[in-house]
Short mmCIF file of C-alpha atoms and ligand atoms in Angstrom, two decimals:
data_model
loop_
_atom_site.label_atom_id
_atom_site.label_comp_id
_atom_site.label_asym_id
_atom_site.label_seq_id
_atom_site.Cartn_x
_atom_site.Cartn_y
_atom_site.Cartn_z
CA UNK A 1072 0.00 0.00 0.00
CA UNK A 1073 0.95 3.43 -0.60
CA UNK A 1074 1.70 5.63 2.18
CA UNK A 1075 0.72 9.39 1.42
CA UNK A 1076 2.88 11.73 3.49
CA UNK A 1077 3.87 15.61 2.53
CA UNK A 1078 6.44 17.43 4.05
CA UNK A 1079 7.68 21.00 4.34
CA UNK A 1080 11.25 22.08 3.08
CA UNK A 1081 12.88 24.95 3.17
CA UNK A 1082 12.94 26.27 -0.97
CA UNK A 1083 16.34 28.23 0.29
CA UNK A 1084 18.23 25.62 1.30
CA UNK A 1085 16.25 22.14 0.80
CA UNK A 1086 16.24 21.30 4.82
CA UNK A 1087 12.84 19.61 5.27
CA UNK A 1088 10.52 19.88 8.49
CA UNK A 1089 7.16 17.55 9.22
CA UNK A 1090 5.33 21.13 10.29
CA UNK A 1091 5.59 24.66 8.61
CA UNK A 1092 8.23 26.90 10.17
CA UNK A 1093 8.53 30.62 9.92
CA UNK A 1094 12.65 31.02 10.27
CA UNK A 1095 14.36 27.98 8.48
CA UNK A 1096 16.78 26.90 11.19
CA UNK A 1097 19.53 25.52 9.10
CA UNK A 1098 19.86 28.55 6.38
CA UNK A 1099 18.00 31.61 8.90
CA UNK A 1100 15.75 32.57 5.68
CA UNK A 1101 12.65 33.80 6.50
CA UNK A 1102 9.34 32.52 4.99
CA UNK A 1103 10.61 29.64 2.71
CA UNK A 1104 8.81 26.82 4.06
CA UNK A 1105 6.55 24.76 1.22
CA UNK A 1106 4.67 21.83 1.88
CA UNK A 1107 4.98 19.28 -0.93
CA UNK A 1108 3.39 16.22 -1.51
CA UNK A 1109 5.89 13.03 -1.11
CA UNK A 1110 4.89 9.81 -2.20
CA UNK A 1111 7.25 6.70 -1.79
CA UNK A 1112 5.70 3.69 -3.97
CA UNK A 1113 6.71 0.54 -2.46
CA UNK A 1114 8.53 -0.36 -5.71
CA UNK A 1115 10.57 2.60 -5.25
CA UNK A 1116 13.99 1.33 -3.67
CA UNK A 1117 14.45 -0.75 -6.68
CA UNK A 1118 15.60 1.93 -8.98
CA UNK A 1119 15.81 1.43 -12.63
CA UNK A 1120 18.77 3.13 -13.13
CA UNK A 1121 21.63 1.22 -13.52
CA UNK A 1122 22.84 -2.07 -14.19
CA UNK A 1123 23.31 -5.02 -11.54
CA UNK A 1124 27.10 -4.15 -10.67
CA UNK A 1125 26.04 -2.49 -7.42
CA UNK A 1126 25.02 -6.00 -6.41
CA UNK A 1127 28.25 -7.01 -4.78
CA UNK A 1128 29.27 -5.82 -1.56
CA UNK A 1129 31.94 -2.78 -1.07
CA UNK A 1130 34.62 -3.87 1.39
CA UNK A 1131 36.96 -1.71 3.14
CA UNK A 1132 40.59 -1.71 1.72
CA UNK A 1133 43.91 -0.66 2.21
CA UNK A 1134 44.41 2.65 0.64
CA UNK A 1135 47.51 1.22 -1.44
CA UNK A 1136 45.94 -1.87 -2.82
CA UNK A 1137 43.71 0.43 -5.02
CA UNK A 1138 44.92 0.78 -8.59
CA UNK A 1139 44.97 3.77 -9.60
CA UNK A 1140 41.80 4.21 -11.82
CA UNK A 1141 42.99 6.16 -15.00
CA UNK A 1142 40.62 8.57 -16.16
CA UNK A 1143 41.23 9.16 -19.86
CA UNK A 1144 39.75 12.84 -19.98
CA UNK A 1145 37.51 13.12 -23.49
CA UNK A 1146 38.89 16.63 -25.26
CA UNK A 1147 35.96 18.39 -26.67
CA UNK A 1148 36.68 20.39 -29.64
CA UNK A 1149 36.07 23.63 -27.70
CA UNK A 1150 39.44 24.74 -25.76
CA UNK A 1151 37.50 27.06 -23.12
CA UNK A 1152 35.08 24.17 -22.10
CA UNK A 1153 38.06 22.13 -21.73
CA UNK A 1154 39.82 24.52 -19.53
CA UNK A 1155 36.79 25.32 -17.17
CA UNK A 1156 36.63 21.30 -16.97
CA UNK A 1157 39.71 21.52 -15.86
CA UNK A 1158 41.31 19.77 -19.04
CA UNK A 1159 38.63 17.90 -20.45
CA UNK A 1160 35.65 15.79 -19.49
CA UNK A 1161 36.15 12.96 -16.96
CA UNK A 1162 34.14 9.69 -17.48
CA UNK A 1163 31.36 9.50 -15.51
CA UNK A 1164 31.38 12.98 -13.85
CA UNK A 1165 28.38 14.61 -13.43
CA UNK A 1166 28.49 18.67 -14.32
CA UNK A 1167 25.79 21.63 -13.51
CA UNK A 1168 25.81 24.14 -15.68
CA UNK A 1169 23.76 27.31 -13.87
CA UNK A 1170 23.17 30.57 -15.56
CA UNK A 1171 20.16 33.31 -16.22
CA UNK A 1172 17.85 32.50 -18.80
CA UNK A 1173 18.92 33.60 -22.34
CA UNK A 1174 22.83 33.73 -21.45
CA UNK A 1175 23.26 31.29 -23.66
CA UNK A 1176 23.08 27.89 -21.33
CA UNK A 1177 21.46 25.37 -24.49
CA UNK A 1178 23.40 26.78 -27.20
CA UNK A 1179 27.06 26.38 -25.48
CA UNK A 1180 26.24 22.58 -24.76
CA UNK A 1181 24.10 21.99 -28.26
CA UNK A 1182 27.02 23.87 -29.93
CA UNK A 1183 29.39 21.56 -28.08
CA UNK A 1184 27.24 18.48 -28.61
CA UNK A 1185 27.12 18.96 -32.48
CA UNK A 1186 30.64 19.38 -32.90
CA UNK A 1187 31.83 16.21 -30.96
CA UNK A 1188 31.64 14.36 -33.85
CA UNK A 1189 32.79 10.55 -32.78
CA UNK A 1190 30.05 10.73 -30.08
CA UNK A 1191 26.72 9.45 -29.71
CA UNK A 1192 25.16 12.26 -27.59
CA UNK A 1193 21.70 12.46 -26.42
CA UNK A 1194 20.60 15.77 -25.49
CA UNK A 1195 17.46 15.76 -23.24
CA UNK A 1196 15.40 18.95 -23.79
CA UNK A 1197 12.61 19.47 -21.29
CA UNK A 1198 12.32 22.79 -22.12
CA UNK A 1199 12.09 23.23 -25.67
CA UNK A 1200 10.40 21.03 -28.56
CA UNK A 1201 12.85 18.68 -31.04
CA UNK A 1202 11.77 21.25 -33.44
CA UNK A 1203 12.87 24.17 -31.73
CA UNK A 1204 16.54 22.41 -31.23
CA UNK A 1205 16.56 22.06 -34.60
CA UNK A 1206 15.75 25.33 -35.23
CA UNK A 1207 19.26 26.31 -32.77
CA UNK A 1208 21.15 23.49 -34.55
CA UNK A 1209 20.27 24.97 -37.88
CA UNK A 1210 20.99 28.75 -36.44
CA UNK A 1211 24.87 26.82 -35.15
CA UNK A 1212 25.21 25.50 -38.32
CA UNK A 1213 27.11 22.32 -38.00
CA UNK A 1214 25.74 18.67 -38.99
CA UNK A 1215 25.85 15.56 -36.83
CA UNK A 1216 24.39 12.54 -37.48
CA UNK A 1217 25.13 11.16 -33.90
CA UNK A 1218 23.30 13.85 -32.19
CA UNK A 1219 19.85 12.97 -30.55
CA UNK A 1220 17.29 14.49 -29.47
CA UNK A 1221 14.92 13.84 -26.57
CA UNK A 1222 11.74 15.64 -25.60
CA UNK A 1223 10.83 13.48 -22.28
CA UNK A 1224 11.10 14.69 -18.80
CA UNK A 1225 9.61 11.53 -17.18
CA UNK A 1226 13.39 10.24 -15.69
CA UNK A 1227 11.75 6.42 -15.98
CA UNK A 1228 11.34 6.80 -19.43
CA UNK A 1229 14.52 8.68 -20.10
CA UNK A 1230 16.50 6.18 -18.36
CA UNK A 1231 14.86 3.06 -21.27
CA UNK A 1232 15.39 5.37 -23.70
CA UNK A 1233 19.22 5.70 -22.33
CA UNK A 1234 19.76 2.11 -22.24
CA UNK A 1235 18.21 1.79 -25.74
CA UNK A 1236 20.47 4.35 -27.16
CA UNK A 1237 23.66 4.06 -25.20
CA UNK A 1238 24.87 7.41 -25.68
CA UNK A 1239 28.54 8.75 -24.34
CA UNK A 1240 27.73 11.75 -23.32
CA UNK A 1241 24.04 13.02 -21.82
CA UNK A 1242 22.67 15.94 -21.61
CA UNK A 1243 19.59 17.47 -19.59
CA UNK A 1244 18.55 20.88 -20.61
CA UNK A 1245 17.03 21.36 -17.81
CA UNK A 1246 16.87 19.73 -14.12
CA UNK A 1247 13.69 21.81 -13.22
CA UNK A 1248 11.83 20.23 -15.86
CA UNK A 1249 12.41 16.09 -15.06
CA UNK A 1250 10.54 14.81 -12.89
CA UNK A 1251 10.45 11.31 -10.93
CA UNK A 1252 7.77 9.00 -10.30
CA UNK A 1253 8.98 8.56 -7.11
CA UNK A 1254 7.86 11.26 -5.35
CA UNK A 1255 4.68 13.26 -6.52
CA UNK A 1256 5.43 16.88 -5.92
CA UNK A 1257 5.52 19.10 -8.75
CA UNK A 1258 8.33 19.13 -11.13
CA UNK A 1259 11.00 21.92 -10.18
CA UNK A 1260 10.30 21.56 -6.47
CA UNK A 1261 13.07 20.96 -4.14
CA UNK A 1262 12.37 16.99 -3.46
CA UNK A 1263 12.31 16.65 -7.27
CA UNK A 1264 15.41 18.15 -8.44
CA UNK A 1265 17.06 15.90 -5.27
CA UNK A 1266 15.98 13.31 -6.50
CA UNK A 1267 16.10 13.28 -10.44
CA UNK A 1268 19.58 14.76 -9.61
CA UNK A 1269 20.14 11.74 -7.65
CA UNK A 1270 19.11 9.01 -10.34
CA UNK A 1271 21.18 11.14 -12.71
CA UNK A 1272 24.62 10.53 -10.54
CA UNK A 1273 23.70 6.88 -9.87
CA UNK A 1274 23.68 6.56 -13.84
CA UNK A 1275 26.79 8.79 -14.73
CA UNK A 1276 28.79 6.32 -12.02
CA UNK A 1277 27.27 3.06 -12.56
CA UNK A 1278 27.94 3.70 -16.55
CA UNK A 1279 31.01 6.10 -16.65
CA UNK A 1280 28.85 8.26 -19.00
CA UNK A 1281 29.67 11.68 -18.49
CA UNK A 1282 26.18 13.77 -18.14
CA UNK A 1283 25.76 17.30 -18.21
CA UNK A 1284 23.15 19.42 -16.23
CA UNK A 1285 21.93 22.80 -16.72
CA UNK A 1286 20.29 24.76 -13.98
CA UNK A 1287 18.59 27.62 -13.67
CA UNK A 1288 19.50 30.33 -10.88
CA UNK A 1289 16.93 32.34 -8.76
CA UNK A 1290 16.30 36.02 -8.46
CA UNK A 1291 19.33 36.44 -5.86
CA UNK A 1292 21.65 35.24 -8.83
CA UNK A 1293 22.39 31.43 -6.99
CA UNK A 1294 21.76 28.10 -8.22
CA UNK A 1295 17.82 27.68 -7.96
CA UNK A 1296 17.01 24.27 -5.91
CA UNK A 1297 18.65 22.59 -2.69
CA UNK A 1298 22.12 23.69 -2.34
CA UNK A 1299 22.64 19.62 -1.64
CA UNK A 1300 22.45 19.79 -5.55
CA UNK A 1301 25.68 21.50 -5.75
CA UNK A 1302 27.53 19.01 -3.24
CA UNK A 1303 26.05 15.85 -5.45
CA UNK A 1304 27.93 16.91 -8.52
CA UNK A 1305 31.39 16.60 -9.17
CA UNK A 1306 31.62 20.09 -10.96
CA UNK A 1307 29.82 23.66 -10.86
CA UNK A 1308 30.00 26.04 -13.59
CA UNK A 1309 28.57 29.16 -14.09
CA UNK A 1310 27.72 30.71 -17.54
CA UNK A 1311 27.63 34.78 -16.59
CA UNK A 1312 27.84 37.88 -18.55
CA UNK A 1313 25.75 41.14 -19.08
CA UNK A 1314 23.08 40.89 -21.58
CA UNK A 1315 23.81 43.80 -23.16
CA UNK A 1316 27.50 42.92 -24.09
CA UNK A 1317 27.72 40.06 -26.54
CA UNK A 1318 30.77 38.45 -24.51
CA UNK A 1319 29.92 35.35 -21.86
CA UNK A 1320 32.24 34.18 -19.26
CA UNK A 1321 32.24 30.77 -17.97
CA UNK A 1322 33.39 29.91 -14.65
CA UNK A 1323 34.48 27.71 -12.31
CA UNK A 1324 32.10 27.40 -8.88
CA UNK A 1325 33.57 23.74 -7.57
CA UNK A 1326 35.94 21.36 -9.62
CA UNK A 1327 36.93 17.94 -8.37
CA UNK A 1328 38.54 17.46 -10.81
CA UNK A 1329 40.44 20.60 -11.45
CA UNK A 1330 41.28 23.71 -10.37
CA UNK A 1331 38.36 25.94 -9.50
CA UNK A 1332 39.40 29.41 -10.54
CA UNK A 1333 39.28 28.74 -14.15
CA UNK A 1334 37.71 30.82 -16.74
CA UNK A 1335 36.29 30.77 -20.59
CA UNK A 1336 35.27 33.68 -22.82
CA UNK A 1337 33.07 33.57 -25.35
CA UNK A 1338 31.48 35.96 -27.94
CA UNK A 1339 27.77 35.02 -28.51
CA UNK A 1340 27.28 35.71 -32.28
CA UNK A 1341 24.21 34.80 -35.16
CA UNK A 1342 25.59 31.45 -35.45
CA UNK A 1343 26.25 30.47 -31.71
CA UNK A 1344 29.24 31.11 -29.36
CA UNK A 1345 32.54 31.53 -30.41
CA UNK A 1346 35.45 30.83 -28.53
CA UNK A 1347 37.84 33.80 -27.31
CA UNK A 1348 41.35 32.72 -27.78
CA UNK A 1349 42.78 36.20 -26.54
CA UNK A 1350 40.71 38.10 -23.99
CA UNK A 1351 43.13 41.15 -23.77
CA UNK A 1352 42.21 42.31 -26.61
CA UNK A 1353 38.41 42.79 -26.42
CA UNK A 1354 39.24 43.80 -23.29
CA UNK A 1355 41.51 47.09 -23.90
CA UNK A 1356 39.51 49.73 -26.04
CA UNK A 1357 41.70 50.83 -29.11
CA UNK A 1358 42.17 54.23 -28.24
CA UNK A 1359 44.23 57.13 -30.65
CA UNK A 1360 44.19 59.98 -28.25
CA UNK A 1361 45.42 59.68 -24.55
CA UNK A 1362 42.03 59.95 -22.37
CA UNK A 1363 42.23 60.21 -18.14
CA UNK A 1364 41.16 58.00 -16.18
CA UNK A 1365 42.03 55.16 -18.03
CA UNK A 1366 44.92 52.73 -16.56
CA UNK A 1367 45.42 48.95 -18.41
CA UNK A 1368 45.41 46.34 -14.58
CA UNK A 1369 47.19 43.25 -15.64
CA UNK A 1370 45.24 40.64 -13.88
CA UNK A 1371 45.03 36.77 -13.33
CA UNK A 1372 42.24 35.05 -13.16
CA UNK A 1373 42.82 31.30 -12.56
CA UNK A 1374 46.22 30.63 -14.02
CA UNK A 1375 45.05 32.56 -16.94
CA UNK A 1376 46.61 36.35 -17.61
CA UNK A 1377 44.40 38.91 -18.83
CA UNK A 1378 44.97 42.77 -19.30
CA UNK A 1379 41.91 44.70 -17.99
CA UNK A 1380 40.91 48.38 -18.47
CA UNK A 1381 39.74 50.24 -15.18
CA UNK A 1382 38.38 53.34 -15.97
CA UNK A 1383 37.80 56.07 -13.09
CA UNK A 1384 35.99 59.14 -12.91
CA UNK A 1385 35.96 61.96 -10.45
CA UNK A 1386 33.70 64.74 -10.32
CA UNK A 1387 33.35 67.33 -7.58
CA UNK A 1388 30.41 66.24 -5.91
CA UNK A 1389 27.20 68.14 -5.96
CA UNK A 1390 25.49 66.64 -3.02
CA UNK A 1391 26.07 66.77 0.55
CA UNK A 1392 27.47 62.59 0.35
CA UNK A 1393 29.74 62.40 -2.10
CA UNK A 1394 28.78 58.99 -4.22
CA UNK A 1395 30.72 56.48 -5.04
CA UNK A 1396 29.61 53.71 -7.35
CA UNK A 1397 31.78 50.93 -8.48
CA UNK A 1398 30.82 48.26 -11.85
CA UNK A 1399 33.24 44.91 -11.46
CA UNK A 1400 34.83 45.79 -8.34
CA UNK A 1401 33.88 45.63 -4.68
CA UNK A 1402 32.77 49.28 -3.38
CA UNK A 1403 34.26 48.32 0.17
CA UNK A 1404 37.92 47.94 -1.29
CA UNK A 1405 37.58 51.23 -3.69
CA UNK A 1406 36.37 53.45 0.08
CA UNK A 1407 39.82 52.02 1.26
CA UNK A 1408 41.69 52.43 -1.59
CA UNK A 1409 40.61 56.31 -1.78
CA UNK A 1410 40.81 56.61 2.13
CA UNK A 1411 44.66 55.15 1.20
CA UNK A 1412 44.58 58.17 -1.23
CA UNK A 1413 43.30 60.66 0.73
CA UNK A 1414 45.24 60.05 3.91
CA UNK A 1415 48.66 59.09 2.40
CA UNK A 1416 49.04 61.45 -0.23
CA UNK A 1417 46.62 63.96 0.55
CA UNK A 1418 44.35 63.95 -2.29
CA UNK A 1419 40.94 65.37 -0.90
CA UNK A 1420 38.49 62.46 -2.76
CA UNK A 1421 35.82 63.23 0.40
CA UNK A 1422 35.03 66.09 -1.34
CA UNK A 1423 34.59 64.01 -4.85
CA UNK A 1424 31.88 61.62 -6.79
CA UNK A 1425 34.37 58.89 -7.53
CA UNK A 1426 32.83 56.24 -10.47
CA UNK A 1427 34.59 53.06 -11.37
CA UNK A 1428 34.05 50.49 -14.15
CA UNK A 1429 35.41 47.53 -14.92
CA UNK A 1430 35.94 47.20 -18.81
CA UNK A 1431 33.84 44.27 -20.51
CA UNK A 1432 31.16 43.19 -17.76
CA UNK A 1433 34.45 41.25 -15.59
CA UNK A 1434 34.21 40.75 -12.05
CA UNK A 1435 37.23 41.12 -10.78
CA UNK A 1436 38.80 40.10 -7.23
CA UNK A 1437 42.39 39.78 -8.00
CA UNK A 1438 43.65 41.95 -5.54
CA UNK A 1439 46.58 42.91 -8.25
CA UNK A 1440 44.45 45.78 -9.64
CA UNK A 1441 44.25 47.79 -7.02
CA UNK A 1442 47.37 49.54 -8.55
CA UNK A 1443 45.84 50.08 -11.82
CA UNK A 1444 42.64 51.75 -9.90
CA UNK A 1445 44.49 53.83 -7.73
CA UNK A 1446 46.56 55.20 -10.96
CA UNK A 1447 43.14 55.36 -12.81
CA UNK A 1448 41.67 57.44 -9.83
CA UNK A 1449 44.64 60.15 -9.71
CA UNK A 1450 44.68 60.39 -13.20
CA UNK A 1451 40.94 61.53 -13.37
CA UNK A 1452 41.34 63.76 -10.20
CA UNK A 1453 44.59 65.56 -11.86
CA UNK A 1454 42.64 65.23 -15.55
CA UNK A 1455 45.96 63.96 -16.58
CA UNK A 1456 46.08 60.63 -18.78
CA UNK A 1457 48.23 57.79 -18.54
CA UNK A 1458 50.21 56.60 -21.43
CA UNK A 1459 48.19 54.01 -22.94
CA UNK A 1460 52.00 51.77 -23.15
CA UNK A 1461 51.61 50.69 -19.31
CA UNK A 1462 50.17 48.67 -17.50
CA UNK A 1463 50.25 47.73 -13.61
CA UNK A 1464 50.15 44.78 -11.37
CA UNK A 1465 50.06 45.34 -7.56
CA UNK A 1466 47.89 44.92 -4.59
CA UNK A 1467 48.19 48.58 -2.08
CA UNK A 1468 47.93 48.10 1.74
CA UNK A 1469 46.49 50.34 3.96
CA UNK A 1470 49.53 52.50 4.54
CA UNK A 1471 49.95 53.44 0.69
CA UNK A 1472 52.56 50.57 0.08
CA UNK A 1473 52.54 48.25 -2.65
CA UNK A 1474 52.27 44.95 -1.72
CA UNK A 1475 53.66 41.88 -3.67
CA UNK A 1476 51.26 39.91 -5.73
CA UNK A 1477 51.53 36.05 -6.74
CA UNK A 1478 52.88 35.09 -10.45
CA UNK A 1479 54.08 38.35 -11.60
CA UNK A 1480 56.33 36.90 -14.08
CA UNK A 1481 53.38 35.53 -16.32
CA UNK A 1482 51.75 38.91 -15.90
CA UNK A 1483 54.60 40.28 -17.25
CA UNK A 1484 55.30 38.27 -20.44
CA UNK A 1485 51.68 38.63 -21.15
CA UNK A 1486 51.83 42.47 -21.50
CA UNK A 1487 55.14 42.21 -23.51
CA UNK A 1488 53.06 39.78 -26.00
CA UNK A 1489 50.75 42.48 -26.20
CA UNK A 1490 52.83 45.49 -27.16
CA UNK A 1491 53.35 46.96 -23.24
CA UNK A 1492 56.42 49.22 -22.50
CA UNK A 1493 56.05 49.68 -19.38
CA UNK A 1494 54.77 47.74 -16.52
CA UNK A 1495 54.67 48.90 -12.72
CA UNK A 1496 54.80 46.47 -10.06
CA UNK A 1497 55.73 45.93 -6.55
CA UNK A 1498 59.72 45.81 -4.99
CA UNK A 1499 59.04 43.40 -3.03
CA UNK A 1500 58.48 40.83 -6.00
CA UNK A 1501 61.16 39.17 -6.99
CA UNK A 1502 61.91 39.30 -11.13
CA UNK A 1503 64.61 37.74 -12.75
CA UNK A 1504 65.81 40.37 -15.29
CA UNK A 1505 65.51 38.98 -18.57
CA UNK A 1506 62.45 40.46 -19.43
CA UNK A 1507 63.45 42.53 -22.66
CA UNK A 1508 61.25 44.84 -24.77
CA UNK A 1509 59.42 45.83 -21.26
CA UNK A 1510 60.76 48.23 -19.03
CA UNK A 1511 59.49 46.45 -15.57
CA UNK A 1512 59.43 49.30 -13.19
CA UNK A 1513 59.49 48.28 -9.01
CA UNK A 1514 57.88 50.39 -6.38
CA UNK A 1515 57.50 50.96 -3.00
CA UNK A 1516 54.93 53.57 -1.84
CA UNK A 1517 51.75 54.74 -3.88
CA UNK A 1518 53.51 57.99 -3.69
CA UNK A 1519 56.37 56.72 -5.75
CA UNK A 1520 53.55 56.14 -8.54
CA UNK A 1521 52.13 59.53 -8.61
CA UNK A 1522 55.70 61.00 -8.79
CA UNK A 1523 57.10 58.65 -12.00
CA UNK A 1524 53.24 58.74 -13.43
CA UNK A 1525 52.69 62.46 -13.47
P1 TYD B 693 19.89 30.11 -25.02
O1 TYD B 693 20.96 29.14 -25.28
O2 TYD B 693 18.51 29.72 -25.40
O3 TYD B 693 19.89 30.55 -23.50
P2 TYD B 693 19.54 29.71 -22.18
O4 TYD B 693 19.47 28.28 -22.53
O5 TYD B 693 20.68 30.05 -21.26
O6 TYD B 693 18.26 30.25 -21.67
O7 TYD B 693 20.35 31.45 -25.74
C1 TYD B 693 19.48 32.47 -25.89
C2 TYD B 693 20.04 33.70 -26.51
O8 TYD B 693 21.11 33.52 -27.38
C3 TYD B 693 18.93 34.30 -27.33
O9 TYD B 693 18.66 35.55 -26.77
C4 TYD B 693 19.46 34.40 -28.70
C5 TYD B 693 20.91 34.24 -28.59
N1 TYD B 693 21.51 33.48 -29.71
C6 TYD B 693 22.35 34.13 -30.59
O10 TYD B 693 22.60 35.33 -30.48
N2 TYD B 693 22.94 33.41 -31.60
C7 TYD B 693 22.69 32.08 -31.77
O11 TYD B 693 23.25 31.46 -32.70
C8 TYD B 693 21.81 31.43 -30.87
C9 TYD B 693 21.52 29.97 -31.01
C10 TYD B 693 21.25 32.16 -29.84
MG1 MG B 694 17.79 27.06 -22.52
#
């Protein structure tokens, strides 16, 4: 017999409670409780998922009598995806893919799908008709004949239609939509992503098929569903990026596989995305006449170099508080870096509106720009521009000294690939000196800048 039972979780943070609650007591949210309907069939513990491997009992071993499983990683054609993987796909690794709606989520993997040519993929649409996939393949432009396409969100029926097909690689476009006979709450809720997430792993490990996830995110900008949905996959990527900018970053949330700091740029164009092999240069405006406020930050994100433009502007300020608004950079560090200004070298910014911008959309938390933005802020105040041949790379404490930052010497060659002169960093990093064609210039104090700069 069928036992009927329904029981409130918590929509923040998936915690679940036999009675409503007002303050969730694991995540403190307020107001998140939902009661949903859970229905375990008897036949449910016998899940038709995998094989009958799992019948055999695990026994506990010595650590060193393990061989060393090899994971032969499966290069996809696109370099960035690879990267953010953390060099590839690994067999039987299950990935989430978040990101707002209309980033560009289903045409990245379709895009990827199609041009994995050896594969048999089966991409699982729950969102969209086989027609309208077509309709994106078409719009991408490439042809593969080992490309499927399912329109079922019913995970019984997706998992016959698996073994049927046998694909290598799966994907589910998206988690909100499957749904689990299992339990008999509405597709999207909390106990149904758990648990279609949860059949999903038990396939990708019992079959080594690597299966790919995409997932929507929630008004506050995180991963919509239980956060236990990020700790059952191996890997967390984020597809991010202003709408109003054609370029898309991808980005590493949680790799175990990899490093998790990695990043991939893409340009979304008519005919899908296309890879960006060298970020610097979308990422530095081609200017002809020297403007203020404009300082080149040369920055690392993951182990990846990239040359940023800050741009600064100050304006007296008209109101009683001045303002101080800040696009791709925290607003706590840029009040400390103009308090570091204002008290060290006696530049009066209280009495200022002080703007800052990131170039390209980029968030940006290497602390080796700070340089760049304090240069970028004097050079608006004193309307004086920088020479558009520099570029810096150094993190400035709290007593106007620049601080040493890590990997200086890739930051270095990077802006000598691309044409530098000049860069500024801090004495207390250590370069060998055979950088030629780039005058690398070491400093101490923040007033040490303003004297060589202006
Ligand atoms: P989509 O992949 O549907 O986004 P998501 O799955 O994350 O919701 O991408 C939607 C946007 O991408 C849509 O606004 C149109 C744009 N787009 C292009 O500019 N070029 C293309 O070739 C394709 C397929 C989409
Ligand atoms: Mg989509």
């Amino acid at each position: 017999m069928n036992k009927v039972k329904t029981v409130f979780f918590c929509q923040n943070c998936g915690a679940q409670s036999a009675k409503w609650i007002g303050k969730c007591p694991s995540c403190g949210a307020w107001n998140t409780y939902a009661e949903e309907l859970i229905q375990k069939s008897t036949s449910s513990t016998v899940h038709q998922t995998g094989s009958n491997e799992r019948k055999q009992t695990a026994k506990p071993l010595p650590i060193h009598t393990i061989a060393a499983a090899e994971y032969p990683r499966l290069m996809t054609p696109d370099m960035e995806l690879n990267r953010v993987l953390g060099g590839g796909i690994v067999p039987g690794s299950i990935v989430l893919m978040a990101g707002e709606p209309g980033i560009g989520k289903s045409t990245l993997l379709l895009q990827v799908a199609l041009r994995l040519e050896s594969k048999k993929i089966l991409y699982v649409s729950g969102e969209e008709s086989p027609q309208q996939v077509k309709m994106r393949a078409d719009r991408i432009g490439i042809k593969n004949d080992s490309c499927y396409v399912l329109a079922e969100t019913n995970t019984a029926l997706l998992f016959q239609y698996i073994h049927e097909l046998k694909p290598d690689i799966v994907i589910v476009d998206s988690i909100q939509t499957l749904q689990t006979n299992t339990i008999e709450s509405a597709a999207g809720s909390i106990s149904q992503i758990r648990e279609c997430a949860s059949e999903l792993q038990r396939y990708a490990k019992e079959s080594g098929t690597p299966v790919f996830i995409i997932g929507h995110i929630n008004k506050e900008g995180s991963i919509a569903g239980p956060k236990i949905l990020e700790h059952m996959v191996d890997t967390v990527i984020q597809f991010e990026g202003d709408r109003h900018y054609s370029y898309r970053i991808l980005r590493t949330l949680k790799n175990r596989f990899g490093s998790a700091s990695e990043l991939g740029i893409y340009e979304m164009q008519g005919e899908g995305l296309r890879e960006v092999n060298n970020p610097s240069e979308i990422l530095i405006t081609q200017r002809n006449e020297p403007l203020s406020g404009i300082c080149i930050a040369a920055t690392l994100e993951g182990i990846r170099p990239l040359l940023i433009e800050t741009q600064a502007l100050v304006t007296a300020a008209v109101y009683g508080n001045p303002q101080r608004t800040a696009t791709g950079f925290d607003l706590r560090r840029l009040s400390m870096l103009l308090a570091v200004l204002e008290k060290r070298c006696g530049f009066p910014f209280g009495l200022k509106d002080v703007f800052l911008n990131i170039a390209g959309g980029i968030k940006v938390e290497d602390p080796a720009i700070d340089l760049s933005i304090v240069a970028a802020l004097i050079s608006s105040f004193n309307d004086m521009p920088v020479s558009s041949s520099v570029c810096f790379a150094a993190e400035v404490g709290l007593s106007g000294e620049v601080r040493a930052i890590n990997r200086v010497e890739q930051r270095i060659s990077e802006a000598q690939k691309l044409g530098f002169e000049r860069i500024y960093i801090s004495q207390y990093n250590k370069v060998s000196k055979s950088n030629k064609g780039i005058q690398v210039i070491a400093l101490s104090k923040v007033d040490q800048l303003i004297q060589a700069l202006f």
